Amino acid sequence: MKVRKGDLVQILAGKDRGKQGRVLEARPRDNRVVVENLNIVKRHMRPRPLRDSSRMGQQQIVPGGVIDKPAPLPVSNVMIVCPTCKRATRIGIEIRAAKGEEKRVRVCRRADCGQEIDK
Ligand SMILES: [Zn+2]
């Protein structure tokens, strides 16, 4: 998976198509990412006691109600926004030699850009 936590991505599908946001969480295991403030779903939560809170004497309660939270979306529905050219792009991996070590860097695949994503 080429998308990592902290990347700026653009959403390609769904109701937030075209919007951009930061990746809060990358889940390579199920090929999904959670993007800040995008793909928001309403969760209807039941009030429940906070785990381990009873040790502190009085029990704390997580309030119930309708809570907005970002839902994970498939990585195939997002594209990384290149920090250099500011466009949504595909990502390539290049091997660069750095201090006698081989390093894999993520690069922008736009023909006229080709800059590294991580700097
Ligand atoms: Zn670029």
mmCIF file with all atom_site columns, C-alpha atoms and ligand atoms in Angstrom:
data_model
loop_
_atom_site.group_PDB
_atom_site.id
_atom_site.type_symbol
_atom_site.label_atom_id
_atom_site.label_alt_id
_atom_site.label_comp_id
_atom_site.label_asym_id
_atom_site.label_entity_id
_atom_site.label_seq_id
_atom_site.pdbx_PDB_ins_code
_atom_site.Cartn_x
_atom_site.Cartn_y
_atom_site.Cartn_z
_atom_site.occupancy
_atom_site.B_iso_or_equiv
_atom_site.pdbx_formal_charge
_atom_site.auth_seq_id
_atom_site.auth_comp_id
_atom_site.auth_asym_id
_atom_site.auth_atom_id
_atom_site.pdbx_PDB_model_num
ATOM   1   C  CA . MET A 1 1   ? 0.000   0.000  0.000   1.00 0.00 ? 1   MET A CA 1
ATOM   2   C  CA . LYS A 1 2   ? 1.482   3.311  -1.058  1.00 0.00 ? 2   LYS A CA 1
ATOM   3   C  CA . VAL A 1 3   ? -0.654  5.550  1.119   1.00 0.00 ? 3   VAL A CA 1
ATOM   4   C  CA . ARG A 1 4   ? 0.607   6.243  4.621   1.00 0.00 ? 4   ARG A CA 1
ATOM   5   C  CA . LYS A 1 5   ? -0.569  8.007  7.708   1.00 0.00 ? 5   LYS A CA 1
ATOM   6   C  CA . GLY A 1 6   ? -0.184  11.775 7.348   1.00 0.00 ? 6   GLY A CA 1
ATOM   7   C  CA . ASP A 1 7   ? -0.431  11.819 3.542   1.00 0.00 ? 7   ASP A CA 1
ATOM   8   C  CA . LEU A 1 8   ? -2.654  14.345 1.832   1.00 0.00 ? 8   LEU A CA 1
ATOM   9   C  CA . VAL A 1 9   ? -5.080  12.483 -0.400  1.00 0.00 ? 9   VAL A CA 1
ATOM   10  C  CA . GLN A 1 10  ? -7.900  13.287 -2.770  1.00 0.00 ? 10  GLN A CA 1
ATOM   11  C  CA . ILE A 1 11  ? -11.088 11.256 -2.712  1.00 0.00 ? 11  ILE A CA 1
ATOM   12  C  CA . LEU A 1 12  ? -12.066 9.780  -6.077  1.00 0.00 ? 12  LEU A CA 1
ATOM   13  C  CA . ALA A 1 13  ? -15.408 8.189  -5.344  1.00 0.00 ? 13  ALA A CA 1
ATOM   14  C  CA . GLY A 1 14  ? -18.409 8.581  -3.120  1.00 0.00 ? 14  GLY A CA 1
ATOM   15  C  CA . LYS A 1 15  ? -20.079 11.642 -1.693  1.00 0.00 ? 15  LYS A CA 1
ATOM   16  C  CA . ASP A 1 16  ? -16.798 13.395 -0.889  1.00 0.00 ? 16  ASP A CA 1
ATOM   17  C  CA . ARG A 1 17  ? -15.423 12.923 -4.404  1.00 0.00 ? 17  ARG A CA 1
ATOM   18  C  CA . GLY A 1 18  ? -12.863 15.615 -5.270  1.00 0.00 ? 18  GLY A CA 1
ATOM   19  C  CA . LYS A 1 19  ? -12.202 16.659 -1.685  1.00 0.00 ? 19  LYS A CA 1
ATOM   20  C  CA . GLN A 1 20  ? -8.828  16.448 -0.002  1.00 0.00 ? 20  GLN A CA 1
ATOM   21  C  CA . GLY A 1 21  ? -7.798  15.485 3.496   1.00 0.00 ? 21  GLY A CA 1
ATOM   22  C  CA . ARG A 1 22  ? -5.073  14.028 5.696   1.00 0.00 ? 22  ARG A CA 1
ATOM   23  C  CA . VAL A 1 23  ? -4.828  10.306 6.284   1.00 0.00 ? 23  VAL A CA 1
ATOM   24  C  CA . LEU A 1 24  ? -5.431  9.667  9.982   1.00 0.00 ? 24  LEU A CA 1
ATOM   25  C  CA . GLU A 1 25  ? -4.962  5.946  9.825   1.00 0.00 ? 25  GLU A CA 1
ATOM   26  C  CA . ALA A 1 26  ? -3.662  3.496  7.243   1.00 0.00 ? 26  ALA A CA 1
ATOM   27  C  CA . ARG A 1 27  ? -4.857  -0.085 7.380   1.00 0.00 ? 27  ARG A CA 1
ATOM   28  C  CA . PRO A 1 28  ? -2.685  -2.072 4.978   1.00 0.00 ? 28  PRO A CA 1
ATOM   29  C  CA . ARG A 1 29  ? -4.270  -5.311 6.168   1.00 0.00 ? 29  ARG A CA 1
ATOM   30  C  CA . ASP A 1 30  ? -7.631  -4.476 4.680   1.00 0.00 ? 30  ASP A CA 1
ATOM   31  C  CA . ASN A 1 31  ? -6.424  -1.903 2.154   1.00 0.00 ? 31  ASN A CA 1
ATOM   32  C  CA . ARG A 1 32  ? -8.315  0.942  3.709   1.00 0.00 ? 32  ARG A CA 1
ATOM   33  C  CA . VAL A 1 33  ? -7.547  4.408  4.967   1.00 0.00 ? 33  VAL A CA 1
ATOM   34  C  CA . VAL A 1 34  ? -9.314  6.768  7.335   1.00 0.00 ? 34  VAL A CA 1
ATOM   35  C  CA . VAL A 1 35  ? -9.264  10.352 6.080   1.00 0.00 ? 35  VAL A CA 1
ATOM   36  C  CA . GLU A 1 36  ? -9.741  13.341 8.341   1.00 0.00 ? 36  GLU A CA 1
ATOM   37  C  CA . ASN A 1 37  ? -13.211 14.930 8.067   1.00 0.00 ? 37  ASN A CA 1
ATOM   38  C  CA . LEU A 1 38  ? -14.111 12.947 4.964   1.00 0.00 ? 38  LEU A CA 1
ATOM   39  C  CA . ASN A 1 39  ? -16.406 10.012 4.355   1.00 0.00 ? 39  ASN A CA 1
ATOM   40  C  CA . ILE A 1 40  ? -18.221 10.929 7.552   1.00 0.00 ? 40  ILE A CA 1
ATOM   41  C  CA . VAL A 1 41  ? -20.862 8.550  8.777   1.00 0.00 ? 41  VAL A CA 1
ATOM   42  C  CA . LYS A 1 42  ? -23.344 8.970  11.577  1.00 0.00 ? 42  LYS A CA 1
ATOM   43  C  CA . ARG A 1 43  ? -22.997 6.365  14.282  1.00 0.00 ? 43  ARG A CA 1
ATOM   44  C  CA . HIS A 1 44  ? -25.848 5.892  16.674  1.00 0.00 ? 44  HIS A CA 1
ATOM   45  C  CA . MET A 1 45  ? -24.155 5.169  19.967  1.00 0.00 ? 45  MET A CA 1
ATOM   46  C  CA . ARG A 1 46  ? -25.647 3.770  23.092  1.00 0.00 ? 46  ARG A CA 1
ATOM   47  C  CA . PRO A 1 47  ? -24.371 5.354  26.306  1.00 0.00 ? 47  PRO A CA 1
ATOM   48  C  CA . ARG A 1 48  ? -21.939 2.961  27.925  1.00 0.00 ? 48  ARG A CA 1
ATOM   49  C  CA . PRO A 1 49  ? -19.502 2.975  30.800  1.00 0.00 ? 49  PRO A CA 1
ATOM   50  C  CA . LEU A 1 50  ? -15.920 3.814  29.896  1.00 0.00 ? 50  LEU A CA 1
ATOM   51  C  CA . ARG A 1 51  ? -13.660 0.807  30.200  1.00 0.00 ? 51  ARG A CA 1
ATOM   52  C  CA . ASP A 1 52  ? -11.579 0.674  33.413  1.00 0.00 ? 52  ASP A CA 1
ATOM   53  C  CA . SER A 1 53  ? -13.232 3.824  34.727  1.00 0.00 ? 53  SER A CA 1
ATOM   54  C  CA . SER A 1 54  ? -14.761 2.167  37.799  1.00 0.00 ? 54  SER A CA 1
ATOM   55  C  CA . ARG A 1 55  ? -11.330 1.976  39.467  1.00 0.00 ? 55  ARG A CA 1
ATOM   56  C  CA . MET A 1 56  ? -11.445 5.730  39.871  1.00 0.00 ? 56  MET A CA 1
ATOM   57  C  CA . GLY A 1 57  ? -14.436 5.505  42.171  1.00 0.00 ? 57  GLY A CA 1
ATOM   58  C  CA . GLN A 1 58  ? -17.149 7.169  40.184  1.00 0.00 ? 58  GLN A CA 1
ATOM   59  C  CA . GLN A 1 59  ? -17.837 5.559  36.848  1.00 0.00 ? 59  GLN A CA 1
ATOM   60  C  CA . GLN A 1 60  ? -17.502 7.645  33.721  1.00 0.00 ? 60  GLN A CA 1
ATOM   61  C  CA . ILE A 1 61  ? -20.080 7.255  30.991  1.00 0.00 ? 61  ILE A CA 1
ATOM   62  C  CA . VAL A 1 62  ? -19.524 7.733  27.263  1.00 0.00 ? 62  VAL A CA 1
ATOM   63  C  CA . PRO A 1 63  ? -22.597 9.668  26.177  1.00 0.00 ? 63  PRO A CA 1
ATOM   64  C  CA . GLY A 1 64  ? -24.836 8.117  23.562  1.00 0.00 ? 64  GLY A CA 1
ATOM   65  C  CA . GLY A 1 65  ? -26.516 9.801  20.641  1.00 0.00 ? 65  GLY A CA 1
ATOM   66  C  CA . VAL A 1 66  ? -25.640 10.378 17.011  1.00 0.00 ? 66  VAL A CA 1
ATOM   67  C  CA . ILE A 1 67  ? -21.911 10.769 16.525  1.00 0.00 ? 67  ILE A CA 1
ATOM   68  C  CA . ASP A 1 68  ? -20.173 11.792 13.313  1.00 0.00 ? 68  ASP A CA 1
ATOM   69  C  CA . LYS A 1 69  ? -17.016 9.862  12.589  1.00 0.00 ? 69  LYS A CA 1
ATOM   70  C  CA . PRO A 1 70  ? -14.871 9.230  9.519   1.00 0.00 ? 70  PRO A CA 1
ATOM   71  C  CA . ALA A 1 71  ? -15.346 5.747  8.069   1.00 0.00 ? 71  ALA A CA 1
ATOM   72  C  CA . PRO A 1 72  ? -12.479 3.815  6.496   1.00 0.00 ? 72  PRO A CA 1
ATOM   73  C  CA . LEU A 1 73  ? -12.520 3.879  2.712   1.00 0.00 ? 73  LEU A CA 1
ATOM   74  C  CA . PRO A 1 74  ? -10.701 1.668  0.203   1.00 0.00 ? 74  PRO A CA 1
ATOM   75  C  CA . VAL A 1 75  ? -7.262  2.967  -0.872  1.00 0.00 ? 75  VAL A CA 1
ATOM   76  C  CA . SER A 1 76  ? -8.335  2.485  -4.474  1.00 0.00 ? 76  SER A CA 1
ATOM   77  C  CA . ASN A 1 77  ? -10.750 5.379  -3.949  1.00 0.00 ? 77  ASN A CA 1
ATOM   78  C  CA . VAL A 1 78  ? -8.049  7.846  -2.977  1.00 0.00 ? 78  VAL A CA 1
ATOM   79  C  CA . MET A 1 79  ? -5.058  9.342  -4.738  1.00 0.00 ? 79  MET A CA 1
ATOM   80  C  CA . ILE A 1 80  ? -2.053  10.954 -3.094  1.00 0.00 ? 80  ILE A CA 1
ATOM   81  C  CA . VAL A 1 81  ? -1.728  14.679 -3.690  1.00 0.00 ? 81  VAL A CA 1
ATOM   82  C  CA . CYS A 1 82  ? 1.853   15.488 -4.656  1.00 0.00 ? 82  CYS A CA 1
ATOM   83  C  CA . PRO A 1 83  ? 3.296   18.134 -2.314  1.00 0.00 ? 83  PRO A CA 1
ATOM   84  C  CA . THR A 1 84  ? 5.380   19.565 -5.169  1.00 0.00 ? 84  THR A CA 1
ATOM   85  C  CA . CYS A 1 85  ? 2.904   19.936 -8.022  1.00 0.00 ? 85  CYS A CA 1
ATOM   86  C  CA . LYS A 1 86  ? -0.247  19.898 -5.835  1.00 0.00 ? 86  LYS A CA 1
ATOM   87  C  CA . ARG A 1 87  ? -2.022  17.462 -8.133  1.00 0.00 ? 87  ARG A CA 1
ATOM   88  C  CA . ALA A 1 88  ? -3.535  14.091 -7.375  1.00 0.00 ? 88  ALA A CA 1
ATOM   89  C  CA . THR A 1 89  ? -1.123  11.569 -8.772  1.00 0.00 ? 89  THR A CA 1
ATOM   90  C  CA . ARG A 1 90  ? -0.158  7.958  -8.995  1.00 0.00 ? 90  ARG A CA 1
ATOM   91  C  CA . ILE A 1 91  ? 2.883   6.965  -6.973  1.00 0.00 ? 91  ILE A CA 1
ATOM   92  C  CA . GLY A 1 92  ? 5.994   5.177  -8.109  1.00 0.00 ? 92  GLY A CA 1
ATOM   93  C  CA . ILE A 1 93  ? 8.776   3.657  -6.056  1.00 0.00 ? 93  ILE A CA 1
ATOM   94  C  CA . GLU A 1 94  ? 12.354  4.511  -6.938  1.00 0.00 ? 94  GLU A CA 1
ATOM   95  C  CA . ILE A 1 95  ? 15.514  3.105  -5.457  1.00 0.00 ? 95  ILE A CA 1
ATOM   96  C  CA . ARG A 1 96  ? 17.960  5.847  -4.551  1.00 0.00 ? 96  ARG A CA 1
ATOM   97  C  CA . ALA A 1 97  ? 21.449  5.413  -3.232  1.00 0.00 ? 97  ALA A CA 1
ATOM   98  C  CA . ALA A 1 98  ? 21.938  7.387  -0.042  1.00 0.00 ? 98  ALA A CA 1
ATOM   99  C  CA . LYS A 1 99  ? 25.047  7.157  2.147   1.00 0.00 ? 99  LYS A CA 1
ATOM   100 C  CA . GLY A 1 100 ? 26.019  3.805  0.683   1.00 0.00 ? 100 GLY A CA 1
ATOM   101 C  CA . GLU A 1 101 ? 22.555  2.484  1.387   1.00 0.00 ? 101 GLU A CA 1
ATOM   102 C  CA . GLU A 1 102 ? 19.721  1.778  -0.952  1.00 0.00 ? 102 GLU A CA 1
ATOM   103 C  CA . LYS A 1 103 ? 16.629  3.680  -0.095  1.00 0.00 ? 103 LYS A CA 1
ATOM   104 C  CA . ARG A 1 104 ? 13.156  3.321  -1.505  1.00 0.00 ? 104 ARG A CA 1
ATOM   105 C  CA . VAL A 1 105 ? 11.433  6.601  -2.076  1.00 0.00 ? 105 VAL A CA 1
ATOM   106 C  CA . ARG A 1 106 ? 7.922   7.363  -3.226  1.00 0.00 ? 106 ARG A CA 1
ATOM   107 C  CA . VAL A 1 107 ? 7.809   9.616  -6.254  1.00 0.00 ? 107 VAL A CA 1
ATOM   108 C  CA . CYS A 1 108 ? 5.155   11.515 -8.177  1.00 0.00 ? 108 CYS A CA 1
ATOM   109 C  CA . ARG A 1 109 ? 4.334   9.787  -11.451 1.00 0.00 ? 109 ARG A CA 1
ATOM   110 C  CA . ARG A 1 110 ? 3.384   12.931 -13.312 1.00 0.00 ? 110 ARG A CA 1
ATOM   111 C  CA . ALA A 1 111 ? 5.755   13.106 -16.270 1.00 0.00 ? 111 ALA A CA 1
ATOM   112 C  CA . ASP A 1 112 ? 6.537   16.792 -15.743 1.00 0.00 ? 112 ASP A CA 1
ATOM   113 C  CA . CYS A 1 113 ? 7.086   16.461 -11.983 1.00 0.00 ? 113 CYS A CA 1
ATOM   114 C  CA . GLY A 1 114 ? 8.653   13.233 -10.700 1.00 0.00 ? 114 GLY A CA 1
ATOM   115 C  CA . GLN A 1 115 ? 9.528   14.720 -7.315  1.00 0.00 ? 115 GLN A CA 1
ATOM   116 C  CA . GLU A 1 116 ? 9.738   12.757 -4.097  1.00 0.00 ? 116 GLU A CA 1
ATOM   117 C  CA . ILE A 1 117 ? 6.609   12.598 -1.988  1.00 0.00 ? 117 ILE A CA 1
ATOM   118 C  CA . ASP A 1 118 ? 8.371   12.370 1.372   1.00 0.00 ? 118 ASP A CA 1
ATOM   119 C  CA . LYS A 1 119 ? 10.757  15.153 2.164   1.00 0.00 ? 119 LYS A CA 1
HETATM 120 ZN ZN . ZN  B 2 .   ? 4.149   16.000 -8.547  1.00 0.00 ? 1   ZN  B ZN 1
#
